[in-house]
mmCIF file of C-alpha atoms in Angstrom:
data_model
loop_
_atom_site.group_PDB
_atom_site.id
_atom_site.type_symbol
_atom_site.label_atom_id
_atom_site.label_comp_id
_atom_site.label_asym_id
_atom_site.label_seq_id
_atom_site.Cartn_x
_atom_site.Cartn_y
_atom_site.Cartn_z
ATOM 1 C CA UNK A 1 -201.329 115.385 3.786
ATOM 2 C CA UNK A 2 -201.291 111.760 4.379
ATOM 3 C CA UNK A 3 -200.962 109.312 1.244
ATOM 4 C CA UNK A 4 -202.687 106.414 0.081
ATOM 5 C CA UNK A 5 -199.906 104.499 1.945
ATOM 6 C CA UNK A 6 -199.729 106.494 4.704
ATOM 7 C CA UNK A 7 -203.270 105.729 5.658
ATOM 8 C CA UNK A 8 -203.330 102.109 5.188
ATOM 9 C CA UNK A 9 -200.483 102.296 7.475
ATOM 10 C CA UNK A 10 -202.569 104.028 10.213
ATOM 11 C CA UNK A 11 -205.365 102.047 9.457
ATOM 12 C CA UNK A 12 -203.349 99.045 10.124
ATOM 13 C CA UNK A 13 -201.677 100.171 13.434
ATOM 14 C CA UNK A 14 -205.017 101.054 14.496
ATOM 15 C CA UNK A 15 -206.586 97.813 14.131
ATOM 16 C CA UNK A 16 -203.117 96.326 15.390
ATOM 17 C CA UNK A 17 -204.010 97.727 18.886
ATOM 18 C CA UNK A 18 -208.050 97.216 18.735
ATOM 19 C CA UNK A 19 -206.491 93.603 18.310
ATOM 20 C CA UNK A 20 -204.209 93.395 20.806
ATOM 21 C CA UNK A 21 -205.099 95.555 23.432
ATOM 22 C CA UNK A 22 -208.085 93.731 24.930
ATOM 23 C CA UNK A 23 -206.299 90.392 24.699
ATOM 24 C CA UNK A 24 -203.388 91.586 25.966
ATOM 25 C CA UNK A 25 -203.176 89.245 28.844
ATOM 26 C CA UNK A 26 -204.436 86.129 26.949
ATOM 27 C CA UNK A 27 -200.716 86.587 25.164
ATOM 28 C CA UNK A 28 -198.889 86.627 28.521
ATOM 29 C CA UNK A 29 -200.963 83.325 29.657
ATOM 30 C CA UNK A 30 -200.800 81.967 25.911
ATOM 31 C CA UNK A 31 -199.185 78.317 25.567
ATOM 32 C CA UNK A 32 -197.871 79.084 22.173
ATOM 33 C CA UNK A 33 -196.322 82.121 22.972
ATOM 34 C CA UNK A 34 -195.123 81.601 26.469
ATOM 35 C CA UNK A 35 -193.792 78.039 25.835
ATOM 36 C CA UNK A 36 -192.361 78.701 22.064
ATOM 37 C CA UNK A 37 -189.391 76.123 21.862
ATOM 38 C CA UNK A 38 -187.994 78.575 19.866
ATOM 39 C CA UNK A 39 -187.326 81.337 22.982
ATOM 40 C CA UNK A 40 -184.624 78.762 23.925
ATOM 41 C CA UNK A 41 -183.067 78.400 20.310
ATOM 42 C CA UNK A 42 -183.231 82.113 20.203
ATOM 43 C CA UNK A 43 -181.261 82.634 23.266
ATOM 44 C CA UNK A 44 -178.818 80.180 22.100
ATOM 45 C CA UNK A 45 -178.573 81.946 18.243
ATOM 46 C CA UNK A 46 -177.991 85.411 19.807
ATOM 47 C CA UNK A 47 -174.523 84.348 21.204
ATOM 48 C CA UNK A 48 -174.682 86.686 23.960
ATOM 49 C CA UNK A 49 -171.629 87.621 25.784
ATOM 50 C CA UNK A 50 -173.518 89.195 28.864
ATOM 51 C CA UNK A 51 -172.977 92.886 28.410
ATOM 52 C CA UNK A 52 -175.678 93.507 25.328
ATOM 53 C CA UNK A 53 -178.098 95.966 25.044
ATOM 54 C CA UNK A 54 -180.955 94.653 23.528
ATOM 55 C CA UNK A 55 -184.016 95.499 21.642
ATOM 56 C CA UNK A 56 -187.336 93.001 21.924
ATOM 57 C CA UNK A 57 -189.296 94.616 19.488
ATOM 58 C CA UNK A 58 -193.380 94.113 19.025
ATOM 59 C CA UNK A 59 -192.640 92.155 22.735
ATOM 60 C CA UNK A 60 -196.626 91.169 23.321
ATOM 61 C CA UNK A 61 -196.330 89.298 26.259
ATOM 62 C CA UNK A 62 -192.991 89.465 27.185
ATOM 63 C CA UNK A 63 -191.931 86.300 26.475
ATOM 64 C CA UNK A 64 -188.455 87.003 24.426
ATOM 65 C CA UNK A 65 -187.236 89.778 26.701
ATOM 66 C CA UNK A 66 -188.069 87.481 29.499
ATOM 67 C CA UNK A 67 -186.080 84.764 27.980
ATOM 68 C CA UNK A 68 -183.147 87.382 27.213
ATOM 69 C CA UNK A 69 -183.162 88.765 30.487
ATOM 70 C CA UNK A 70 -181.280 86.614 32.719
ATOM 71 C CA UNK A 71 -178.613 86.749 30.443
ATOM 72 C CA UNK A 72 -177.709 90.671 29.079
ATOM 73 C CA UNK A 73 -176.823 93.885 30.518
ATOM 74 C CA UNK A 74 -179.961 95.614 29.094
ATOM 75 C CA UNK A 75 -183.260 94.608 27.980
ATOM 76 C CA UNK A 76 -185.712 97.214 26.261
ATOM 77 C CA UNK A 77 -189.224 95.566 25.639
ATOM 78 C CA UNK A 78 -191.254 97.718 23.112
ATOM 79 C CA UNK A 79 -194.291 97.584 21.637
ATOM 80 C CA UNK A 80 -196.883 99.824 19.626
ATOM 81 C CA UNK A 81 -200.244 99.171 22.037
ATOM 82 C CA UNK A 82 -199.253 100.101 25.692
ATOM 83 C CA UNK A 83 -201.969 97.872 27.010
ATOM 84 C CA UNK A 84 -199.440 95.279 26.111
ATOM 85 C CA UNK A 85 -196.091 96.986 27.613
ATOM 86 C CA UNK A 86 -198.374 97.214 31.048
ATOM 87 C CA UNK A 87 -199.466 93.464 30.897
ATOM 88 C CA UNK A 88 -195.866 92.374 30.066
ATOM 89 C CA UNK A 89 -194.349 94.651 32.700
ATOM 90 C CA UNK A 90 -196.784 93.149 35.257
ATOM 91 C CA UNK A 91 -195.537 89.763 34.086
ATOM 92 C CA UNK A 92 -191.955 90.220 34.239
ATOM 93 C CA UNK A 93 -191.768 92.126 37.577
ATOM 94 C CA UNK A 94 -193.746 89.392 38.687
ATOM 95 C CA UNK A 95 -191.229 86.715 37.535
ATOM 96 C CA UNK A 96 -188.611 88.819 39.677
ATOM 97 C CA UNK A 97 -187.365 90.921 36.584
ATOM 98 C CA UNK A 98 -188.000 94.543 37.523
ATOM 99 C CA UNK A 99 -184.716 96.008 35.649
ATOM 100 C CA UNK A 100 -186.162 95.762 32.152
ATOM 101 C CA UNK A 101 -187.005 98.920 30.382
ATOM 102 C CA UNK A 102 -190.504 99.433 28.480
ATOM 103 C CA UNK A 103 -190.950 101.852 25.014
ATOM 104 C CA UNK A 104 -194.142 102.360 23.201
ATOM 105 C CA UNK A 105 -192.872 102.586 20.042
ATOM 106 C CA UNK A 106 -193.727 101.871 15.702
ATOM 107 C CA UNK A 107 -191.465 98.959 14.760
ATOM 108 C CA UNK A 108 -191.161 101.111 11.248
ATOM 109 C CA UNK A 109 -189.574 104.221 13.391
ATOM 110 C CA UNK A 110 -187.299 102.177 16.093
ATOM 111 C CA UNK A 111 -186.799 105.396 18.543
ATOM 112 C CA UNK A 112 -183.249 104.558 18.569
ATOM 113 C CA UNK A 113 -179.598 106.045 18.340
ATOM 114 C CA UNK A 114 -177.259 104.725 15.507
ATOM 115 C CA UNK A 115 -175.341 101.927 16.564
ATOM 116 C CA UNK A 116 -176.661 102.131 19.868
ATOM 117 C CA UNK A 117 -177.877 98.322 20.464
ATOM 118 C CA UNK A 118 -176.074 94.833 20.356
ATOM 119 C CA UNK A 119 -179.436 92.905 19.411
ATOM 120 C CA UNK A 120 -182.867 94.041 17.595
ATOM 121 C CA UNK A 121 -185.129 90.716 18.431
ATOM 122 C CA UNK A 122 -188.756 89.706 17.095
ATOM 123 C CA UNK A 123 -190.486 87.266 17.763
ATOM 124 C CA UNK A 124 -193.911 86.350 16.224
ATOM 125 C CA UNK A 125 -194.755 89.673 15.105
ATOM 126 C CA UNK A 126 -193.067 90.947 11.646
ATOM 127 C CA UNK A 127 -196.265 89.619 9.948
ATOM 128 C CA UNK A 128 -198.103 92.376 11.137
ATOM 129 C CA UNK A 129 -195.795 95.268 10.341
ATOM 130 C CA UNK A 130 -197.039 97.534 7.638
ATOM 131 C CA UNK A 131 -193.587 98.138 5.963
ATOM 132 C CA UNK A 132 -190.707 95.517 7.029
ATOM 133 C CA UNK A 133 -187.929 96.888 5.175
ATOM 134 C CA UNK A 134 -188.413 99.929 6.932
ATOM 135 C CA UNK A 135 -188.039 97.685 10.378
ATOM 136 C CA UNK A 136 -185.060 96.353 9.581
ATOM 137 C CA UNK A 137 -183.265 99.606 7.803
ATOM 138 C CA UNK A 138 -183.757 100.921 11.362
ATOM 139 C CA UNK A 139 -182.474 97.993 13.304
ATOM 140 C CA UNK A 140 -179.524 97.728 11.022
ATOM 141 C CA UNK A 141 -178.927 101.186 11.902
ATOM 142 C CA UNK A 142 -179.528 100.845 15.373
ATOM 143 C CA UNK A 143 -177.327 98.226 15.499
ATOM 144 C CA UNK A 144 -173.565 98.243 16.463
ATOM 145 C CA UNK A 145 -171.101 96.860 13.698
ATOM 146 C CA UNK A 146 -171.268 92.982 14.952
ATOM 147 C CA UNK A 147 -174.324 93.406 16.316
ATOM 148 C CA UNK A 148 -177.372 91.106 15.106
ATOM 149 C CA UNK A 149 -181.004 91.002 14.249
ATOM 150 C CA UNK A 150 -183.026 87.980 15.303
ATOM 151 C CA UNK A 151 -185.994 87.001 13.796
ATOM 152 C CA UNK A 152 -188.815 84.588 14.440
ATOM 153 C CA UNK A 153 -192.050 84.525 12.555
ATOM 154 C CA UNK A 154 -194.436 82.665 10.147
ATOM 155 C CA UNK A 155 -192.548 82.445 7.187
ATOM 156 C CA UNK A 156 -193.815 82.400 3.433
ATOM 157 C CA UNK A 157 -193.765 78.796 1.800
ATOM 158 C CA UNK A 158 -192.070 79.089 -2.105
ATOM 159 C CA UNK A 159 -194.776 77.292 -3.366
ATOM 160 C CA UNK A 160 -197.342 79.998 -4.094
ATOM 161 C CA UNK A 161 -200.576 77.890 -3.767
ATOM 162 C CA UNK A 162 -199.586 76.771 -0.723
ATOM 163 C CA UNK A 163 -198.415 80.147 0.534
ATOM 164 C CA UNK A 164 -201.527 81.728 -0.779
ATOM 165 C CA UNK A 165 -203.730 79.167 1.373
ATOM 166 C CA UNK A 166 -202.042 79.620 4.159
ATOM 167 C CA UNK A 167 -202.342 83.573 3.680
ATOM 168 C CA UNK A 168 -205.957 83.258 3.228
ATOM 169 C CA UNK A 169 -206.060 80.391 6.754
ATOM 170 C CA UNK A 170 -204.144 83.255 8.599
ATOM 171 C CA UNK A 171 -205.324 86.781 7.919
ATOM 172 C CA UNK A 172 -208.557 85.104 8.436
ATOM 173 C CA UNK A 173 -208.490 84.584 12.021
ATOM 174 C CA UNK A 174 -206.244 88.023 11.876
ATOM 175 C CA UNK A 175 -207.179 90.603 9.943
ATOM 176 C CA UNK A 176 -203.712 92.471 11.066
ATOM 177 C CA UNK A 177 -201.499 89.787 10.031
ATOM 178 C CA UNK A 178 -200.138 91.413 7.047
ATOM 179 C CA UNK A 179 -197.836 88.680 5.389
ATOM 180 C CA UNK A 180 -195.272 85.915 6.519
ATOM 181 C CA UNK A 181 -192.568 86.250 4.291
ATOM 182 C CA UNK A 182 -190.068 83.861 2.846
ATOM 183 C CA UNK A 183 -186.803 82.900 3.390
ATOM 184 C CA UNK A 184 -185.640 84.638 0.089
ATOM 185 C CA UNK A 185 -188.128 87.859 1.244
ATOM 186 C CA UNK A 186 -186.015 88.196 4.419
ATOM 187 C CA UNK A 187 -182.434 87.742 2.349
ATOM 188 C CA UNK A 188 -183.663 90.511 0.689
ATOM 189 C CA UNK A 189 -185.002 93.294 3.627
ATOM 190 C CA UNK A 190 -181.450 92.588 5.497
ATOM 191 C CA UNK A 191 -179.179 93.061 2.238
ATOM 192 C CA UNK A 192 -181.299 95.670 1.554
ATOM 193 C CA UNK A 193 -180.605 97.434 5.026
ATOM 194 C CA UNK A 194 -176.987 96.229 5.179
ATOM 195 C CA UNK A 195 -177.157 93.271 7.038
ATOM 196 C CA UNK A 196 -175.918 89.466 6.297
ATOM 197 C CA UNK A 197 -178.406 87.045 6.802
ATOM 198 C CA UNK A 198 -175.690 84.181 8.672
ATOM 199 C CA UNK A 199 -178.205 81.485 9.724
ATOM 200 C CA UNK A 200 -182.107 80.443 9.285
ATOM 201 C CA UNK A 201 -183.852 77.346 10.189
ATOM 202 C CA UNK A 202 -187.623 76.339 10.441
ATOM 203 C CA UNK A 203 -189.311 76.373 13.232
ATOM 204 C CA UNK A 204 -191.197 73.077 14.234
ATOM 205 C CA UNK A 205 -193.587 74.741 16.501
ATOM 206 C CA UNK A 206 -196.720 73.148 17.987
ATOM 207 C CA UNK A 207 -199.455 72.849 15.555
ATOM 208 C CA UNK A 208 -202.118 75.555 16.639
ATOM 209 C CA UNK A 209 -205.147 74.027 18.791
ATOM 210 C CA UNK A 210 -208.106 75.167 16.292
ATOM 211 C CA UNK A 211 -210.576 76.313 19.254
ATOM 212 C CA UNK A 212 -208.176 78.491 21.855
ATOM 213 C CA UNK A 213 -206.403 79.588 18.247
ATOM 214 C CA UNK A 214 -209.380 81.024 17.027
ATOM 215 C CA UNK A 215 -211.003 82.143 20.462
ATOM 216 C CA UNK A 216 -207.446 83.826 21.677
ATOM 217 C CA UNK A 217 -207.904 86.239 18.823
ATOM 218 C CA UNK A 218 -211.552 86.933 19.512
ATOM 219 C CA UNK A 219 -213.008 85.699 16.253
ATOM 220 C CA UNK A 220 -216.491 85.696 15.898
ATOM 221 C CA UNK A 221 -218.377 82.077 16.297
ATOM 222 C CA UNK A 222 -219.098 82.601 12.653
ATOM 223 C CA UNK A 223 -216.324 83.410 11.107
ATOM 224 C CA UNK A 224 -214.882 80.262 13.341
ATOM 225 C CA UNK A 225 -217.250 78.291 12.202
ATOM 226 C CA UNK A 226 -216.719 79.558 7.901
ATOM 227 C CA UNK A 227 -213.553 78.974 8.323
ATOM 228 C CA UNK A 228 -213.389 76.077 10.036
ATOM 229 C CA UNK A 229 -215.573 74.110 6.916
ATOM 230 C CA UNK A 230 -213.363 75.903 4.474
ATOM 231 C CA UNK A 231 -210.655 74.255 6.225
ATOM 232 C CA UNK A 232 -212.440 70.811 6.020
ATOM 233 C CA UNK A 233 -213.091 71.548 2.192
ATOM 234 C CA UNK A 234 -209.529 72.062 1.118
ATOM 235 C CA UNK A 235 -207.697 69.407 -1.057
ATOM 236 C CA UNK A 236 -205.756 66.662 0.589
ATOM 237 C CA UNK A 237 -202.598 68.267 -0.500
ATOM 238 C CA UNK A 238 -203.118 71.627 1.819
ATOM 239 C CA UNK A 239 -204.424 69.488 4.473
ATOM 240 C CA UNK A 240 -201.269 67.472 4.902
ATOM 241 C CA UNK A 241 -198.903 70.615 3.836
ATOM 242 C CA UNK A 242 -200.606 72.346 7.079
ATOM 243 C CA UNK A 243 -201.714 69.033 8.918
ATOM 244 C CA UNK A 244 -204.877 69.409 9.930
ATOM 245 C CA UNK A 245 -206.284 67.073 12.061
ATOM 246 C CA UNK A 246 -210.087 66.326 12.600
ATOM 247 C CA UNK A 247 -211.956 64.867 14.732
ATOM 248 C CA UNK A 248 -215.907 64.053 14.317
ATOM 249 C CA UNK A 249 -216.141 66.257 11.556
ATOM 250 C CA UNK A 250 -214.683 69.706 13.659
ATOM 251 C CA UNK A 251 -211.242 70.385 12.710
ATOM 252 C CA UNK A 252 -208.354 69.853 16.023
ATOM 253 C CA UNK A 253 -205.444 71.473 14.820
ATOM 254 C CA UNK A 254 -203.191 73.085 11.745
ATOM 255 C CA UNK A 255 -199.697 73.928 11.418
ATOM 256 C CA UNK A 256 -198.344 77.047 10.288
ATOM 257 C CA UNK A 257 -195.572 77.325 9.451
ATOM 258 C CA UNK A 258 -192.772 79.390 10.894
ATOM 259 C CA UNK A 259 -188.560 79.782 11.007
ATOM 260 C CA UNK A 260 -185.764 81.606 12.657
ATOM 261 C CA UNK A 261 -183.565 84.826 10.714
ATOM 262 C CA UNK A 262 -180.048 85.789 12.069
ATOM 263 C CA UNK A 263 -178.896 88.589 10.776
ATOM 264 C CA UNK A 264 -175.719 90.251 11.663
ATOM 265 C CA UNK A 265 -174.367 93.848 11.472
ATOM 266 C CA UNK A 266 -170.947 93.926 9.132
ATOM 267 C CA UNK B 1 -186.972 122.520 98.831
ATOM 268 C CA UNK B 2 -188.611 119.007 97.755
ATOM 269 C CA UNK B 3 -191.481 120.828 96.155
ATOM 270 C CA UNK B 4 -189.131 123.094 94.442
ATOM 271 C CA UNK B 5 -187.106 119.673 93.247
ATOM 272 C CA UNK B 6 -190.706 118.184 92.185
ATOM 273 C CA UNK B 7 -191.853 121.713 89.993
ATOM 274 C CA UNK B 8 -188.459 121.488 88.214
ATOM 275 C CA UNK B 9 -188.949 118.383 86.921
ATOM 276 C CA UNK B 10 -192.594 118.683 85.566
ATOM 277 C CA UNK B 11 -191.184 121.664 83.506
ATOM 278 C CA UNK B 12 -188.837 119.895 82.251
ATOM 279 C CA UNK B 13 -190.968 116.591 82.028
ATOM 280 C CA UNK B 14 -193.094 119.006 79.644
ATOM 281 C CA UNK B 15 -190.517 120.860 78.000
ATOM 282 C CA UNK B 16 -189.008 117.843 76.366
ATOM 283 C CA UNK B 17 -192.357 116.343 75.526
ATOM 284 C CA UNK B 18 -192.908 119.888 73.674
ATOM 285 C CA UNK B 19 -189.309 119.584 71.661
ATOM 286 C CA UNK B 20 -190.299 116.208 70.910
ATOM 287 C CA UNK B 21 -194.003 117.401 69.741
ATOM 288 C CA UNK B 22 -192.349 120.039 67.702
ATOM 289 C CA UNK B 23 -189.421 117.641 65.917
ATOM 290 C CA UNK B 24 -192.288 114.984 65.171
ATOM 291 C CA UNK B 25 -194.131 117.711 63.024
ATOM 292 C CA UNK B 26 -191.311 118.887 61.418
ATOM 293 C CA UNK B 27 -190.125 115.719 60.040
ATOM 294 C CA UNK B 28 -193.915 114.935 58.941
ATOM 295 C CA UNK B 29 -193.556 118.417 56.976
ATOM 296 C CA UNK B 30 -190.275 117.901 55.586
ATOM 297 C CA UNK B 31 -191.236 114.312 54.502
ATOM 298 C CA UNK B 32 -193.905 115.644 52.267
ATOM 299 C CA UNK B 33 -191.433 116.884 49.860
ATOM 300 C CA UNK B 34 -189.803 113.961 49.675
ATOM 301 C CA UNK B 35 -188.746 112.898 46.172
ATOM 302 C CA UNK B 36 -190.501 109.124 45.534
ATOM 303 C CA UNK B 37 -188.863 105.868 44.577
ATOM 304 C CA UNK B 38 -186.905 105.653 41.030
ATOM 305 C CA UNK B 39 -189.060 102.073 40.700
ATOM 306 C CA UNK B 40 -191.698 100.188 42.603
ATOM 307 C CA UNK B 41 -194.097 97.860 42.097
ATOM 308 C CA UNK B 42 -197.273 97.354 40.594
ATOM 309 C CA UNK B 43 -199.884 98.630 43.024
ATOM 310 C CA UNK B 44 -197.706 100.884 45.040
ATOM 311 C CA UNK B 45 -198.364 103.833 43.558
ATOM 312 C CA UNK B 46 -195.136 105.922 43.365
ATOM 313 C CA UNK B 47 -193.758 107.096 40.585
ATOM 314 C CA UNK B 48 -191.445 105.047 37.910
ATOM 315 C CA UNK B 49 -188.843 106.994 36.236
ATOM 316 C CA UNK B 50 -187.097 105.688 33.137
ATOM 317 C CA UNK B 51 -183.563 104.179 33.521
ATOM 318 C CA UNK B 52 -180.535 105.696 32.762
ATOM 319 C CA UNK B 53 -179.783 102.652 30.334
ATOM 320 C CA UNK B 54 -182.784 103.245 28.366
ATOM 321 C CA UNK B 55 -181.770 107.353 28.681
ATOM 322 C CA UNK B 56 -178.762 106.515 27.097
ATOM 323 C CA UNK B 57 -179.897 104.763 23.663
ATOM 324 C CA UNK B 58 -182.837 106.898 23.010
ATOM 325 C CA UNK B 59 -183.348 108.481 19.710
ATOM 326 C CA UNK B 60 -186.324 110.387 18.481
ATOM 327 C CA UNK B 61 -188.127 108.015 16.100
ATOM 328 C CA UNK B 62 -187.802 110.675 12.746
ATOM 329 C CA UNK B 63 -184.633 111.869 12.454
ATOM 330 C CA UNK B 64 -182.882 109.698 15.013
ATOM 331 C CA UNK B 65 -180.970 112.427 16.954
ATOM 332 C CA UNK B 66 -180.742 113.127 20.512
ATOM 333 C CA UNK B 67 -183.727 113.325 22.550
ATOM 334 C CA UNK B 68 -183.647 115.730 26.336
ATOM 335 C CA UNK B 69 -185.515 114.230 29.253
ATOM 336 C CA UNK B 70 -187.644 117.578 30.702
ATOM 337 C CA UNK B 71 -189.811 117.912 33.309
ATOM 338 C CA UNK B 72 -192.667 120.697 33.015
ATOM 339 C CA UNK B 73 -194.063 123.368 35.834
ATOM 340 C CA UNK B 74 -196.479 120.157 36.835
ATOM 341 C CA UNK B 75 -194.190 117.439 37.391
ATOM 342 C CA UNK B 76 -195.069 115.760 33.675
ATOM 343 C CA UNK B 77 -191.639 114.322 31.957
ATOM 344 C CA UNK B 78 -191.488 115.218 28.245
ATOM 345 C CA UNK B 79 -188.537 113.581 25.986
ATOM 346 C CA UNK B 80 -187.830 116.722 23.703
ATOM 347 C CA UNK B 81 -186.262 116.516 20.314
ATOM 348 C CA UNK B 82 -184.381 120.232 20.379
ATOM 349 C CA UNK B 83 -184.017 120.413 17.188
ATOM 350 C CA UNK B 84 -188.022 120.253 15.636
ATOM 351 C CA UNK B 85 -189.602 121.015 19.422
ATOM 352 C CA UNK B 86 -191.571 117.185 19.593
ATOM 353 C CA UNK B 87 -192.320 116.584 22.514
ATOM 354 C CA UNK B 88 -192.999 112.756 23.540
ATOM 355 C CA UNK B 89 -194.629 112.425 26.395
ATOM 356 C CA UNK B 90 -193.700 109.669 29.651
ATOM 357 C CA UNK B 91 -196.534 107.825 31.049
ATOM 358 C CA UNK B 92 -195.633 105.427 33.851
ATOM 359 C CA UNK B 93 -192.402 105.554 33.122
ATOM 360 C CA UNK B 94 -192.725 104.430 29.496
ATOM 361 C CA UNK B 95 -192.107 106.682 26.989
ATOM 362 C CA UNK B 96 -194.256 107.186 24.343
ATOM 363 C CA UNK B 97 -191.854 107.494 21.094
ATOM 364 C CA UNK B 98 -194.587 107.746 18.320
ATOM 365 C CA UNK B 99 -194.189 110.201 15.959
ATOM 366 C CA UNK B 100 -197.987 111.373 16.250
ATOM 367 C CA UNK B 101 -197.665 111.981 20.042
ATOM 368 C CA UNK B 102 -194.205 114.076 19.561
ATOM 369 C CA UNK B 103 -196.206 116.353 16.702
ATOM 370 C CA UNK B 104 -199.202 116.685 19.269
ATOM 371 C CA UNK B 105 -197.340 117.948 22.098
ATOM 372 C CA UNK B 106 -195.015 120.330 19.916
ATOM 373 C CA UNK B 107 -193.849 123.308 21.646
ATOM 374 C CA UNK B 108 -191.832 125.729 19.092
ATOM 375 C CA UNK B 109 -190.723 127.480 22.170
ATOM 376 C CA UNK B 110 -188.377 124.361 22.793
ATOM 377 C CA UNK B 111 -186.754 124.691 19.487
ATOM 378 C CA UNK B 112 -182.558 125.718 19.865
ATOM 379 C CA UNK B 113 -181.377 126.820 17.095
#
């Protein structure tokens, strides 16, 4: 029998892959996901020694195992919808990386052996899992002692007005963005799961370009166009929190906002 | 004598073109049971098999033990889970590691106890 929770859960990874499988290759070709200045920083934070087995986990387009590739033993790119895993594939092999494994997997139930990896990555996708303690109990446990857990996603702003706008601004355009969660939310999941949180930073990405942000998703002109005057109608204090810029009366662009976890594996 | 000389050499002119024949069709049979590539590209159309690398660190998603690479009576790979009988099925060379898929394909008879 499946509970309460347990359908939500479905529910969610079901709409997850409704969303994400027909736009699949919009995320390989996406700007904001291809050219994140953060796939750079996230090389950087892993401090890889060149024989790690890694994890990408929720991989999209590709981008972070891409980025990882040159420069570890092992790459494993997962993700839940396996229109994804083909559209990365076909990306990669056509960058000249054909050694990198794919796994259709739940990020909740990492198909993995105990201390099997060196790194657990994700990037830009922990705000859609359904349960992200349960991610990261299974990447601590997936991890070897030393190993780490890198994340990068939206991240939860203390102040809870400001968070809750930017809740509402996001699982707008998404429906299966669950929640970007705080610095203090993420201290939590790793101590939780045995991991030390050793380093986080924000992320100063690009702000999002209102019309391919809201197209890329495949929101209807309607709901572009309600949210786009409830945008224009918020107080001057979210509009310069999330810097929205406007131009004639249509709104340009908005900043989310977003940071970087390491976690490591005592 | 000459004619003799000339005979002799159109049997064996046709004998050897009949060895020949004969080692041609062989190969072509023998070749069709040829095992395909481990990896190709997109559009070739052989088979992808999953590496060794990715073998070696899979877990089945539940209880995290072992998992067995198999290969059924029709070619299909299955990563089996011994000790429940999941079976999670490879597509493409990708396996498929949700827990649905390994309770859809269970096969009891797989089970060691």
């Amino acid at each position: 029998m499946v509970d309460k929770r347990g359908a939500q859960h479905e529910d969610l990874k079901a709409l997850v892959q409704a969303q994400f499988a027909p736009a699949a290759q919009a995320y390989v070709t996406s700007r904001t996901h291809a050219l994140g200045g953060d796939l750079a920083r996230l090389v950087e934070l892993a401090a890889l020694t060149g024989d790690e087995v890694v994890l990408d986990v929720a991989t999209g387009g590709g981008h972070m195992a891409l980025a990882l590739a040159p420069f570890v033993r092992q790459v494993i790119a997962s993700d839940l919808t396996l229109a994804m895993l083909h559209a990365a594939r076909d990306h990669l092999v056509a960058q000249g990386f054909d050694e990198v494994s794919y796994l259709r997997c739940e990020a909740e139930h990492l198909p993995c052996a105990p201390a099997s990896l060196d790194l657990v990555c994700c990037r830009v996708a922990a705000h859609h899992f359904a349960d992200v303690q349960a991610f990261v109990t299974g990447a601590a446990q997936a991890l070897r002692v030393g190993g780490r857990l890198l994340i990068s996603d939206h991240i939860g702003l203390e102040d809870p007005e400001l968070d809750a706008f930017m809740d509402r601004f996001e699982r707008w355009r998404d429906p299966s963005h669950v929640r970007a969660y705080s610095y203090r939310a993420w201290h939590s999941f790793c101590t939780t799961a045995g991991l030390e949180v050793v380093h986080q930073e924000d992320d100063p990405r690009e702000p999002y370009q209102f019309a391919e942000w809201t197209v890329r998703i495949g929101m209807p002109v309607a709901e572009r166009e309600a949210l786009e005057r409830w945008l224009l109608a918020a107080p001057a204090r979210f509009r310069e929190q999330f810097a929205l810029t406007v131009e004639d009366g249509r709104v340009v662009s908005l900043r989310g906002h977003f940071g970087l976890i390491v976690a490591r594996k005592p | 004598m000459k004619g003799w000389l000339r005979l002799l050499g159109l049997v064996a002119f046709v004998g050897l073109g009949i060895v020949i024949f004969r080692a041609i069709r062989q190969y072509r049979e023998d070749s069709a049971f040829d095992v395909p590539q481990a990896t190709s590209l997109p559009g070739e159309g052989s088979r992808r098999v999953i590496s060794p690398e990715l073998l070696s660190i899979l877990a089945d998603p539940g209880d995290k033990g072992p998992v067995e690479l198999i290969t059924d009576s029709s070619g299909k790979e299955w990563l089996v889970n011994r000790r429940n009988g999941f079976r999670y099925p490879v597509e493409d060379g990708i396996p498929i590691m949700l827990l649905e898929e390994g309770e859809k394909n269970k096969d009891e008879s797989l089970i060691q106890k």
